[in-house]
Coordinates of C-alpha atoms and ligand atoms in Angstrom, one line a residue:
M1 CA 102.2 59.2 185.1
N2 CA 105.5 57.8 183.9
T3 CA 106.2 54.2 182.9
R4 CA 109.6 54.0 184.5
R5 CA 109.9 51.0 186.8
P6 CA 111.1 52.0 190.3
M7 CA 114.2 50.6 191.8
V8 CA 115.2 50.3 195.4
A9 CA 118.9 49.6 195.8
G10 CA 120.8 49.0 199.1
N11 CA 124.4 50.2 199.5
W12 CA 125.7 48.1 202.3
K13 CA 129.0 50.2 202.3
M14 CA 131.8 48.5 204.4
Y15 CA 129.4 46.8 206.8
G16 CA 128.6 43.2 207.3
S17 CA 130.0 39.7 208.1
H18 CA 129.0 36.3 206.9
A19 CA 126.7 35.9 209.9
A20 CA 125.1 39.4 209.7
N21 CA 124.6 39.1 206.0
A22 CA 122.9 35.7 206.2
A23 CA 120.5 37.1 208.8
L24 CA 119.9 40.2 206.7
V25 CA 119.2 38.2 203.6
E26 CA 116.9 35.9 205.5
G27 CA 115.0 38.9 206.7
L28 CA 114.8 40.4 203.2
R29 CA 113.5 37.2 201.7
E30 CA 110.8 36.8 204.3
G31 CA 109.8 40.5 204.3
L32 CA 109.7 40.8 200.5
A33 CA 107.7 37.5 200.3
S34 CA 105.2 38.9 202.7
L35 CA 104.6 41.9 200.4
G36 CA 103.4 39.4 197.8
A37 CA 102.8 40.6 194.2
A38 CA 103.4 44.2 195.1
T39 CA 107.1 43.7 194.8
D40 CA 106.8 42.6 191.2
A41 CA 106.5 46.2 190.2
V42 CA 109.8 47.2 191.8
D43 CA 113.4 46.3 191.0
T44 CA 115.3 45.5 194.1
L45 CA 119.1 45.3 194.4
V46 CA 121.7 45.0 197.2
C47 CA 125.3 46.0 197.0
P48 CA 127.4 44.2 199.7
P49 CA 131.2 44.5 200.0
F50 CA 133.2 42.7 197.3
V51 CA 134.2 39.7 199.5
Y52 CA 130.6 38.8 200.3
L53 CA 129.1 39.2 196.8
A54 CA 129.2 35.5 195.8
A55 CA 127.8 34.3 199.1
V56 CA 125.0 36.9 199.2
A57 CA 124.1 36.2 195.6
G58 CA 123.8 32.5 196.5
Q59 CA 121.7 33.2 199.6
L60 CA 119.4 35.5 197.6
G61 CA 118.9 32.7 195.1
D62 CA 115.5 33.1 193.3
S63 CA 114.3 35.9 195.6
G64 CA 114.3 38.3 192.7
V65 CA 116.7 40.6 194.5
A66 CA 119.6 41.4 192.3
V67 CA 123.2 41.9 193.4
G68 CA 125.6 44.7 192.6
A69 CA 129.0 45.9 193.6
Q70 CA 130.0 49.3 195.1
N71 CA 132.9 49.9 192.8
L72 CA 134.9 48.4 190.0
C73 CA 138.2 48.9 188.2
A74 CA 138.3 51.3 185.2
E75 CA 140.3 48.7 183.3
T76 CA 138.6 45.7 181.9
G77 CA 139.9 42.1 181.5
Q78 CA 142.8 41.0 183.6
G79 CA 146.1 42.7 184.4
A80 CA 148.6 44.0 186.8
Y81 CA 146.3 46.2 188.9
T82 CA 146.9 45.1 192.4
G83 CA 143.9 45.4 194.6
E84 CA 141.4 46.1 191.8
I85 CA 138.4 44.1 190.7
A86 CA 137.3 44.0 187.1
G87 CA 133.8 44.1 185.8
Q88 CA 134.0 40.6 184.4
M89 CA 134.9 39.3 187.8
L90 CA 131.9 41.0 189.3
R91 CA 129.7 39.4 186.7
E92 CA 131.2 36.0 187.4
V93 CA 130.2 36.2 191.1
G94 CA 126.7 37.2 190.3
C95 CA 126.5 40.9 189.9
S96 CA 124.3 42.6 187.5
H97 CA 124.8 46.2 188.6
V98 CA 127.6 48.4 190.0
I99 CA 127.7 51.7 191.7
V100 CA 130.1 54.2 190.2
G101 CA 131.2 57.6 191.5
H102 CA 129.7 57.3 195.0
S103 CA 130.5 60.5 196.9
E104 CA 132.5 58.6 199.5
R105 CA 134.7 57.3 196.7
R106 CA 135.0 60.8 195.1
A107 CA 135.8 62.4 198.5
L108 CA 137.9 59.8 200.2
Y109 CA 139.6 58.0 197.3
G110 CA 140.2 60.8 194.9
E111 CA 137.8 59.6 192.2
N112 CA 137.4 62.5 189.8
D113 CA 134.8 62.9 187.0
E114 CA 137.1 61.5 184.4
L115 CA 137.9 58.3 186.4
V116 CA 134.2 57.9 187.2
A117 CA 133.3 58.2 183.5
R118 CA 136.0 55.5 182.7
K119 CA 134.5 53.2 185.3
Y120 CA 131.0 53.8 183.9
A121 CA 132.3 52.7 180.5
A122 CA 134.1 49.7 182.0
A123 CA 130.8 48.6 183.6
L124 CA 129.0 48.7 180.3
A125 CA 131.8 47.0 178.5
T126 CA 131.6 44.1 180.9
G127 CA 127.9 43.7 180.8
L128 CA 127.1 45.4 184.1
T129 CA 124.5 48.1 184.6
P130 CA 126.1 51.2 186.2
I131 CA 124.4 53.4 188.8
L132 CA 126.1 56.7 188.4
C133 CA 126.1 58.8 191.7
V134 CA 126.0 62.5 191.4
G135 CA 125.4 65.2 194.0
E136 CA 126.7 68.4 195.6
T137 CA 128.2 69.1 199.0
L138 CA 126.6 71.4 201.4
Q139 CA 129.1 74.1 200.6
E140 CA 128.3 73.8 196.9
R141 CA 124.5 74.0 197.6
D142 CA 125.0 77.0 199.8
A143 CA 127.0 78.7 197.1
G144 CA 124.2 78.1 194.6
S145 CA 126.2 75.7 192.5
T146 CA 124.1 72.5 192.8
S147 CA 123.1 72.6 189.1
A148 CA 126.6 73.3 187.9
V149 CA 128.1 70.5 189.9
V150 CA 125.5 67.9 188.9
A151 CA 125.7 69.0 185.3
R152 CA 129.5 68.7 185.3
Q153 CA 129.2 65.2 186.8
V154 CA 126.6 64.1 184.2
D155 CA 128.4 65.8 181.3
A156 CA 131.6 64.0 182.1
V157 CA 130.0 60.7 181.4
I158 CA 128.2 61.9 178.3
A159 CA 131.5 63.3 177.0
H160 CA 133.4 60.0 177.6
C161 CA 130.7 57.4 176.8
G162 CA 128.1 59.2 174.7
V163 CA 124.5 60.0 175.7
A164 CA 123.3 56.5 174.6
A165 CA 125.4 55.0 177.3
L166 CA 123.4 56.9 179.9
G167 CA 120.3 55.1 178.6
R168 CA 122.0 51.8 179.6
G169 CA 122.4 52.7 183.3
L170 CA 120.8 54.6 186.1
I171 CA 121.6 57.8 187.9
A172 CA 121.4 58.3 191.7
Y173 CA 121.1 61.9 192.8
E174 CA 122.7 61.8 196.3
P175 CA 123.3 65.2 197.9
V176 CA 126.4 64.7 199.9
W177 CA 125.0 66.6 202.9
A178 CA 122.1 64.1 203.1
I179 CA 124.3 60.9 203.1
G180 CA 124.5 59.2 206.4
T181 CA 123.5 62.4 208.2
G182 CA 119.9 61.8 208.8
R183 CA 119.2 65.0 207.0
T184 CA 117.1 64.2 203.9
A185 CA 116.5 66.5 200.9
T186 CA 112.8 67.5 201.0
P187 CA 110.8 65.9 198.2
T188 CA 110.7 69.3 196.5
Q189 CA 114.5 69.7 196.7
A190 CA 115.0 66.2 195.3
Q191 CA 112.4 66.7 192.5
E192 CA 114.1 70.0 191.5
V193 CA 117.5 68.3 190.9
H194 CA 116.0 65.2 189.4
A195 CA 114.1 67.3 186.9
F196 CA 117.2 69.3 186.2
I197 CA 119.2 66.1 185.5
R198 CA 116.5 64.8 183.1
G199 CA 116.4 68.2 181.4
R200 CA 120.2 68.2 181.0
I201 CA 120.1 64.8 179.3
A202 CA 117.1 65.8 177.2
E203 CA 119.3 68.5 175.6
H204 CA 121.1 65.5 174.0
D205 CA 118.3 63.0 173.7
A206 CA 114.7 63.4 174.9
I207 CA 113.8 59.7 174.7
I208 CA 116.7 58.6 176.8
A209 CA 116.0 61.4 179.3
G210 CA 112.4 60.3 179.5
S211 CA 113.2 56.6 180.1
L212 CA 116.2 57.0 182.4
R213 CA 115.7 56.1 186.0
V214 CA 116.9 58.6 188.5
L215 CA 117.1 57.4 192.1
Y216 CA 117.3 59.6 195.1
G217 CA 119.8 58.8 197.9
G218 CA 120.5 60.4 201.2
S219 CA 119.0 59.2 204.5
V220 CA 116.1 57.5 202.8
K221 CA 114.1 55.5 205.4
A222 CA 110.7 53.9 205.8
G223 CA 109.3 57.1 207.2
N224 CA 110.2 59.4 204.3
A225 CA 110.4 57.1 201.3
R226 CA 106.8 57.4 200.2
E227 CA 106.8 61.1 199.8
L228 CA 110.1 61.2 198.1
F229 CA 109.1 58.4 195.6
A230 CA 105.8 60.3 194.9
M231 CA 107.7 63.0 193.1
P232 CA 107.3 62.7 189.3
D233 CA 111.0 62.5 188.5
V234 CA 112.1 60.3 191.5
D235 CA 112.2 56.7 190.4
G236 CA 113.1 55.0 193.6
G237 CA 116.1 55.2 196.0
L238 CA 119.7 54.3 196.7
V239 CA 119.6 53.5 200.4
G240 CA 122.6 53.3 202.7
G241 CA 122.1 52.9 206.4
A242 CA 118.5 51.8 206.2
S243 CA 119.4 49.0 203.8
L244 CA 121.1 47.2 206.7
K245 CA 117.8 46.6 208.5
A246 CA 115.6 44.1 206.7
E247 CA 112.4 45.6 208.0
E248 CA 113.3 49.2 206.9
F249 CA 114.5 48.1 203.5
V250 CA 111.3 46.0 202.9
A251 CA 109.2 49.0 204.0
I252 CA 111.1 51.2 201.5
V253 CA 110.4 48.7 198.8
A254 CA 106.7 48.7 199.7
A255 CA 106.8 52.5 199.5
A256 CA 108.1 52.3 195.9
A257 CA 105.4 49.8 195.0
V258 CA 102.6 52.2 195.7
Ligands
LIG301 C1 124.5 56.0 200.3 O1 125.4 55.5 200.9 O2 124.4 55.9 199.1 C2 123.4 56.6 201.1 C3 122.5 57.2 200.5 O3 123.5 56.5 202.5 P1 122.4 56.8 203.6 O4 121.1 56.3 203.1 O5 122.9 56.2 204.8 O6 122.3 58.3 203.7

């Protein structure tokens, strides 16, 4: 039995509108309230698109659901970085967390390990809690390089920020082949990689490795959350598609509270 507090985080990706978000938040508030005290044991977070952060934070109010962004600029402060959003700005509109290195950003927007590590550092420097996404493609898994890929992605952050910095964030293991595909890693496959990540960090610092929360992401839904979260090194989930449906997200939170 570990003492790590589970987290269920929703990545809304580039979905939503003012009207749709308001309905989703209403559903989350009602659904989570109906779970009662069970939700006290779980951290909950939603990550809407940038432009909706302030409104969603306002609508969530005192619900206990935190708000995070899906990305941030690697530079801190203000400056001539057209189109970028700094960590301080995210804080100002109500964010406590930020996702860094999501596989869609790595694959579609050319974010490499070094840039992801710089973003991780920028998040910490601006008072945000980073959620570092790591994970292998199907090709990499089939080639037997899952451990090497995940190790490289984790090591890049350790090299740039130091191992203590990992203790101030979370990691999300998200096998790329399971994201948005409906194909979930089996609990055993997830556990294997989560244990590997923890072991890798333990080579630097066993205490940080033991307390760090490692979320699983990749087609998590109400129907599979419970068995995934039952794994000893799985500390909750980063949820994409299913986080856009209040009922599903609430059921996933309930699964983490067991
Ligand atoms: C994600 O976007 O981080 C994700 C895990 O998506 P999905 O749950 O839809 O696979």
